[in-house]
XYZ file of C-alpha atoms in Angstrom:
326
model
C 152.245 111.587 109.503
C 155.717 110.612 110.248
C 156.608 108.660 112.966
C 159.791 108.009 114.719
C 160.415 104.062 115.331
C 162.168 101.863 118.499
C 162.446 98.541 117.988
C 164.166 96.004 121.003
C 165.694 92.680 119.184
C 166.385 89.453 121.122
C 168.407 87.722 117.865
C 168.994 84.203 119.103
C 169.643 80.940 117.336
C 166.180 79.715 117.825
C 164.048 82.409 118.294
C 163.864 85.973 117.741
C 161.757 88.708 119.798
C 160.906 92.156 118.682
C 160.279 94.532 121.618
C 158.490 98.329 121.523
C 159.681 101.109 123.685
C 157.109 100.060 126.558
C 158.686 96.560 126.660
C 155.688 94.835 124.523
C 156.608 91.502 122.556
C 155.282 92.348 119.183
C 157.146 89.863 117.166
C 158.238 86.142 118.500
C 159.511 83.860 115.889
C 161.710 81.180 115.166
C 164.818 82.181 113.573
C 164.354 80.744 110.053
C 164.498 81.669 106.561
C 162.888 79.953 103.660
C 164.707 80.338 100.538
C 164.425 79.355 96.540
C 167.929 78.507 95.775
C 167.749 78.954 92.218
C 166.017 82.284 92.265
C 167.940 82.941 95.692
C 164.788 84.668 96.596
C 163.167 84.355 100.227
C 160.150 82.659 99.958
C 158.987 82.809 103.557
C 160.676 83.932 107.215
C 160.009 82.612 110.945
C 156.900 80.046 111.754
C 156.211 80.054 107.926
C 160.201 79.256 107.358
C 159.870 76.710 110.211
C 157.141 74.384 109.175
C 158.913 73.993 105.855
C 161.976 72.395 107.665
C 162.516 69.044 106.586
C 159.143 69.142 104.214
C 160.287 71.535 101.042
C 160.480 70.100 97.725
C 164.324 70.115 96.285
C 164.325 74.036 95.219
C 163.512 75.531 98.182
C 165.153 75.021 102.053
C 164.390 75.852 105.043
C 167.513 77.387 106.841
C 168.277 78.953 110.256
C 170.994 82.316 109.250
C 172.302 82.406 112.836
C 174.538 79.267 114.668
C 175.571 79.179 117.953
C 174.458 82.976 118.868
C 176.125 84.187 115.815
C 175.496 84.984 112.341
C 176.705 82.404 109.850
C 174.562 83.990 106.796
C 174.817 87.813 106.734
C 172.493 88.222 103.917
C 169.566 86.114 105.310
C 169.882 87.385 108.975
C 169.089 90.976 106.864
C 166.686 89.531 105.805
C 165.025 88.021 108.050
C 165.274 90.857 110.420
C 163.684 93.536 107.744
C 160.976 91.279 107.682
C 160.285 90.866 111.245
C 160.492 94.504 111.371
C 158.017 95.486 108.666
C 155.660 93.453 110.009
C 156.117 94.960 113.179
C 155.470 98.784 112.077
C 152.073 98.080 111.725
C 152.590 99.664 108.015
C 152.843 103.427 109.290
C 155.639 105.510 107.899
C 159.259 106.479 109.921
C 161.608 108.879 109.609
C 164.401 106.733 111.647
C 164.122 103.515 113.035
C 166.631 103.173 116.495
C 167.555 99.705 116.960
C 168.695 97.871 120.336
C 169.660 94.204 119.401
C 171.198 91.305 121.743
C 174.439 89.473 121.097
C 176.332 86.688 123.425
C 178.817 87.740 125.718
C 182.064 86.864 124.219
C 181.209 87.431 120.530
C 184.676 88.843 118.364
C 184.837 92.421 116.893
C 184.070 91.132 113.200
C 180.496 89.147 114.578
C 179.822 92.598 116.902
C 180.315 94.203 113.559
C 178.570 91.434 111.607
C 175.230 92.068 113.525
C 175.293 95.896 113.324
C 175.852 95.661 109.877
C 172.984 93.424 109.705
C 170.393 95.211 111.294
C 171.412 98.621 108.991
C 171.185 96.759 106.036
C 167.471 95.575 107.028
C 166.646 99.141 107.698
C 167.694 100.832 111.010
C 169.711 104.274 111.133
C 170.855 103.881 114.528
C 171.945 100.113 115.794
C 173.347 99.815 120.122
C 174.224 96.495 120.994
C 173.729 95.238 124.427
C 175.452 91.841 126.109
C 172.697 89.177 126.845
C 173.280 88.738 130.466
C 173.147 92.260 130.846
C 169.733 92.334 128.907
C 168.196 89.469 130.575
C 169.030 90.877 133.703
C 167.702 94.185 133.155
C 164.561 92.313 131.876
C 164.581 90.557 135.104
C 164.902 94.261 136.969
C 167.879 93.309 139.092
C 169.730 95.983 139.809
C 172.200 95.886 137.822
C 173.811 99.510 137.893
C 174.297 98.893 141.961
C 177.037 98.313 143.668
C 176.022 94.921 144.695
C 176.320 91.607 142.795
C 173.601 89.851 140.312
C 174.084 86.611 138.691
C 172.276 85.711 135.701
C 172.563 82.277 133.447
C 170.884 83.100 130.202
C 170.442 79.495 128.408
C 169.181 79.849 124.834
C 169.404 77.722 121.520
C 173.055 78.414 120.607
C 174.903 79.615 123.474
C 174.849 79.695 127.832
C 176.117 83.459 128.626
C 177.115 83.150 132.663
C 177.513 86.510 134.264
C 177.488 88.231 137.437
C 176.896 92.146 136.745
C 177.837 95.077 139.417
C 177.760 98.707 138.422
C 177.088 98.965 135.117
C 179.054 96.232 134.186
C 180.268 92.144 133.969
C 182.384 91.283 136.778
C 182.520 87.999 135.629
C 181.280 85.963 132.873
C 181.864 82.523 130.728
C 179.979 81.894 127.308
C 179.987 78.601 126.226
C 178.046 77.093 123.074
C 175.796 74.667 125.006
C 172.017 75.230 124.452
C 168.484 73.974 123.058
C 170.330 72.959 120.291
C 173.097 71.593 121.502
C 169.942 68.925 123.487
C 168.335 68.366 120.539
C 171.675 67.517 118.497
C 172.045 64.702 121.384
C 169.121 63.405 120.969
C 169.853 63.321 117.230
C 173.145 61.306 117.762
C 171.591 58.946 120.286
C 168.723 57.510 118.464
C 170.990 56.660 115.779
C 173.381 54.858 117.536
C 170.803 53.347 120.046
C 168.192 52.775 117.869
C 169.327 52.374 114.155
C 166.624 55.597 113.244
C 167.572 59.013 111.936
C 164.867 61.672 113.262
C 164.924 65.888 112.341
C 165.192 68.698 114.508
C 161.832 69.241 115.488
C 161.134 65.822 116.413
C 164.185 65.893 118.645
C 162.725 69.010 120.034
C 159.328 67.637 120.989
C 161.546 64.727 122.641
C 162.962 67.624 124.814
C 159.885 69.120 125.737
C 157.836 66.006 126.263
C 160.151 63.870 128.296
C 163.571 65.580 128.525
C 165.053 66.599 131.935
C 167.337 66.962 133.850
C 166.380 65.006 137.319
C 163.928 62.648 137.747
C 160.576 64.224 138.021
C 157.109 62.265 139.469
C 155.407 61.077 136.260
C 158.138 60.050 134.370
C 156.457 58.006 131.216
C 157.890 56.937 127.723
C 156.690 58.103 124.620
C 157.202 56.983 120.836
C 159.389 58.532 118.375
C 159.112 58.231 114.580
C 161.889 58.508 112.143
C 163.532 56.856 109.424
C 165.209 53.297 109.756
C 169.007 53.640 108.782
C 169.785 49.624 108.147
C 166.860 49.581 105.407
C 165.836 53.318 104.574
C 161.626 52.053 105.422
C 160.254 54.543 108.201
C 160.328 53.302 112.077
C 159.205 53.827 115.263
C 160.120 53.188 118.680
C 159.689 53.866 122.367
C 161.487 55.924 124.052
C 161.760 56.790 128.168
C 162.278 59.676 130.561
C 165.154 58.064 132.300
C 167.321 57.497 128.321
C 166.805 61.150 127.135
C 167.911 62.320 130.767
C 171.224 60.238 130.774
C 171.753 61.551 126.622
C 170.912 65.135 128.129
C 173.357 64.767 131.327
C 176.948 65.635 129.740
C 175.335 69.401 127.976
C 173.730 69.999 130.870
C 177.573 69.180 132.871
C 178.684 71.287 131.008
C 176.353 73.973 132.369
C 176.963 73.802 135.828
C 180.644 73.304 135.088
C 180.403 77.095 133.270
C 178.102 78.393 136.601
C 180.877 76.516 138.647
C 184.068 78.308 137.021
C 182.037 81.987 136.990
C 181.639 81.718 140.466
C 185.109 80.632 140.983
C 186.286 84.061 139.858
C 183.751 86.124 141.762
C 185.536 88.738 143.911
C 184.368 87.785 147.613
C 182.191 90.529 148.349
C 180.097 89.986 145.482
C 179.656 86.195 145.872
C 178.470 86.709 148.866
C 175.604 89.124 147.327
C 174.822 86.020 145.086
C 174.364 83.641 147.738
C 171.667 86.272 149.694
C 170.095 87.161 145.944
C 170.652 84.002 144.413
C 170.985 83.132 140.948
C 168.570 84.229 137.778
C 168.092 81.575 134.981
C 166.793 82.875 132.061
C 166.209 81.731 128.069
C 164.316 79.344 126.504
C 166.026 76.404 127.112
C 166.837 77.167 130.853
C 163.108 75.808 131.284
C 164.128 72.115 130.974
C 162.355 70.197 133.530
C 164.548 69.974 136.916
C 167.225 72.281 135.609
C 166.560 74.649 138.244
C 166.551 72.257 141.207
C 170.283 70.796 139.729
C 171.666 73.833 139.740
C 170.812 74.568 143.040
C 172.020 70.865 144.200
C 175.658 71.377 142.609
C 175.983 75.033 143.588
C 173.724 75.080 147.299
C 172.774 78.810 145.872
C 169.177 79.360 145.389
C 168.273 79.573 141.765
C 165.203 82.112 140.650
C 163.395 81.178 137.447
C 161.249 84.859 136.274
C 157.528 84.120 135.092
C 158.280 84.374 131.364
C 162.057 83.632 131.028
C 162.486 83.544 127.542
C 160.943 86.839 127.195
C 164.016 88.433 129.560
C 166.487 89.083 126.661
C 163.890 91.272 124.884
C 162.191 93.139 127.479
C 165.999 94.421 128.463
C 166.337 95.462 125.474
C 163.451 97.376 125.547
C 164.477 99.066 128.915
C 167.919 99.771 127.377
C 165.554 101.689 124.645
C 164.222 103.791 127.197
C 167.527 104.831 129.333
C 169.211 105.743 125.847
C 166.257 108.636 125.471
């Protein structure tokens, strides 16, 4: 039997969601290819692809297709995406396979056209793409096709997409490229200029996670990170503390606010003042650093709303875009 086929993509930097039709994660995986470079063949896709990073012998690396919310490798974004999506059929057979797939707010013509392209050429007949504030804020159910104001900060790997929706449609929006990744790459510059010691990516993420934030928080501790001594190559540890990695954190996370600050600047009146009863929705993986939400509400005295699963937002809109296009 044949089976028709709707698939809801959250394509970010860091992670990638598949959604069904009824708004069901069936895929979540980090967005990362493995590949042989001398047989150009790829060797293994998402947690696989991640756990290789910084551990493959000299033929094969470990490489993430998409930078800063956009693709930078067409051919391994295809691929990575037909993956994800065979392993999401559950091995049945379709006759057409509708896609609804996520891109950043501010994105050019040629990357719009990039990630279409993409997702045909890993198997879908029909591609829509959808705006990520717009998704995360359907995921959130605000009522976005209203004629009343919703604000939504979606912070993911690559990018921070600020908008405030009305109607159908962005009233107002910035995108800047400020996200997980642009914490971790801090971290990354700071221990070796503080410290002398060159660490990888996922150590700097497990920094983040562990003692990263944003305000002080009770329990602040220290932890130690291990890495590789740049003055005489031999590996080295040392110990780091909540109160270093929140100063190295504290000019991207500026730079947030700053982007919230200058949306709201350009609000028409009457829907600023729907955002100050409604508040504002943070969204995306990386809008879960610890005490991001209470900053934002310091520097902008608008209540901020963080949804149960926020990194799950992008996707489940996507899904719910599925379902209105029937």
């Amino acid at each position: 039997m044949l089976f028709s086929r709707d698939i809801g993509i959250d394509l970010g930097t860091s992670n990638t969601l598949l959604c069904d039709k009824k708004g069901r994660i069936v895929i979540r995986e980090p967005s990362v290819v493995a590949v042989d470079v001398k047989s150009k063949r790829v060797v293994a896709t998402g947690n696989q692809a991640k756990a290789m990073i910084g551990r493959t012998p000299g033929s094969i690396i470990a490489v993430r297709p998409l930078q800063d919310g956009v693709i930078a490798d067409f051919d391994m974004t295809s691929d990575m995406l037909r993956s994800f999506m065979y392993r999401s059929s559950k091995r049945r057979l379709f006759t057409k396979t509708r896609v609804v797939i996520s891109i950043p707010s501010d994105v050019t013509e040629v990357e719009r056209r990039a990630v279409e392209d993409a997702v045909r050429a890993a198997g879908a007949q029909e591609v829509e793409l959808i705006e990520e504030p717009m998704a995360a804020a359907l995921g959130v159910g605000l009522p976005v096709f209203d004629a009343t104001g919703s604000m939504v900060v979606d912070i993911g790997g690559g990018t921070c997409d600020v908008a405030v929706l009305s109607l159908g449609g962005v009233a107002a929006n910035k995108s800047i490229k400020i996200g997980g990744d642009a914490f971790d790459e801090a971290i990354i510059d700071y221990m070796k200029k503080e410290h002398d010691i060159l660490i990888g990516k996922n150590t700097a993420e497990d920094v983040k996670l562990k003692i990263g934030s944003a305000m002080e928080y009770d329990g602040e501790g220290a932890m130690e990170v291990k890495g590789r001594n740049l003055i005489n190559g031999l590996p080295k540890s040392v110990e780091i503390t909540s109160a270093e990695i929140r100063e190295v954190l504290s000019e991207p996370v500026a730079e947030i606010i700053s982007a919230i600050k200058e949306t709201l600047e350009v609000t028409l009146p009457e829907l600023a003042a729907d955002i100050i009863d409604k508040g504002i929705y943070l969204t995306g993986g990386s809008s879960q650093l610890r005490g991001l939400k209470e900053l934002i509400e310091k520097e902008t005295e608008i209540t901020v709303h963080t949804p149960e699963n926020p990194m799950d937002c992008v996707a489940i809109g996507t899904s719910i875009k599925l379902r209105r296009a029937i």
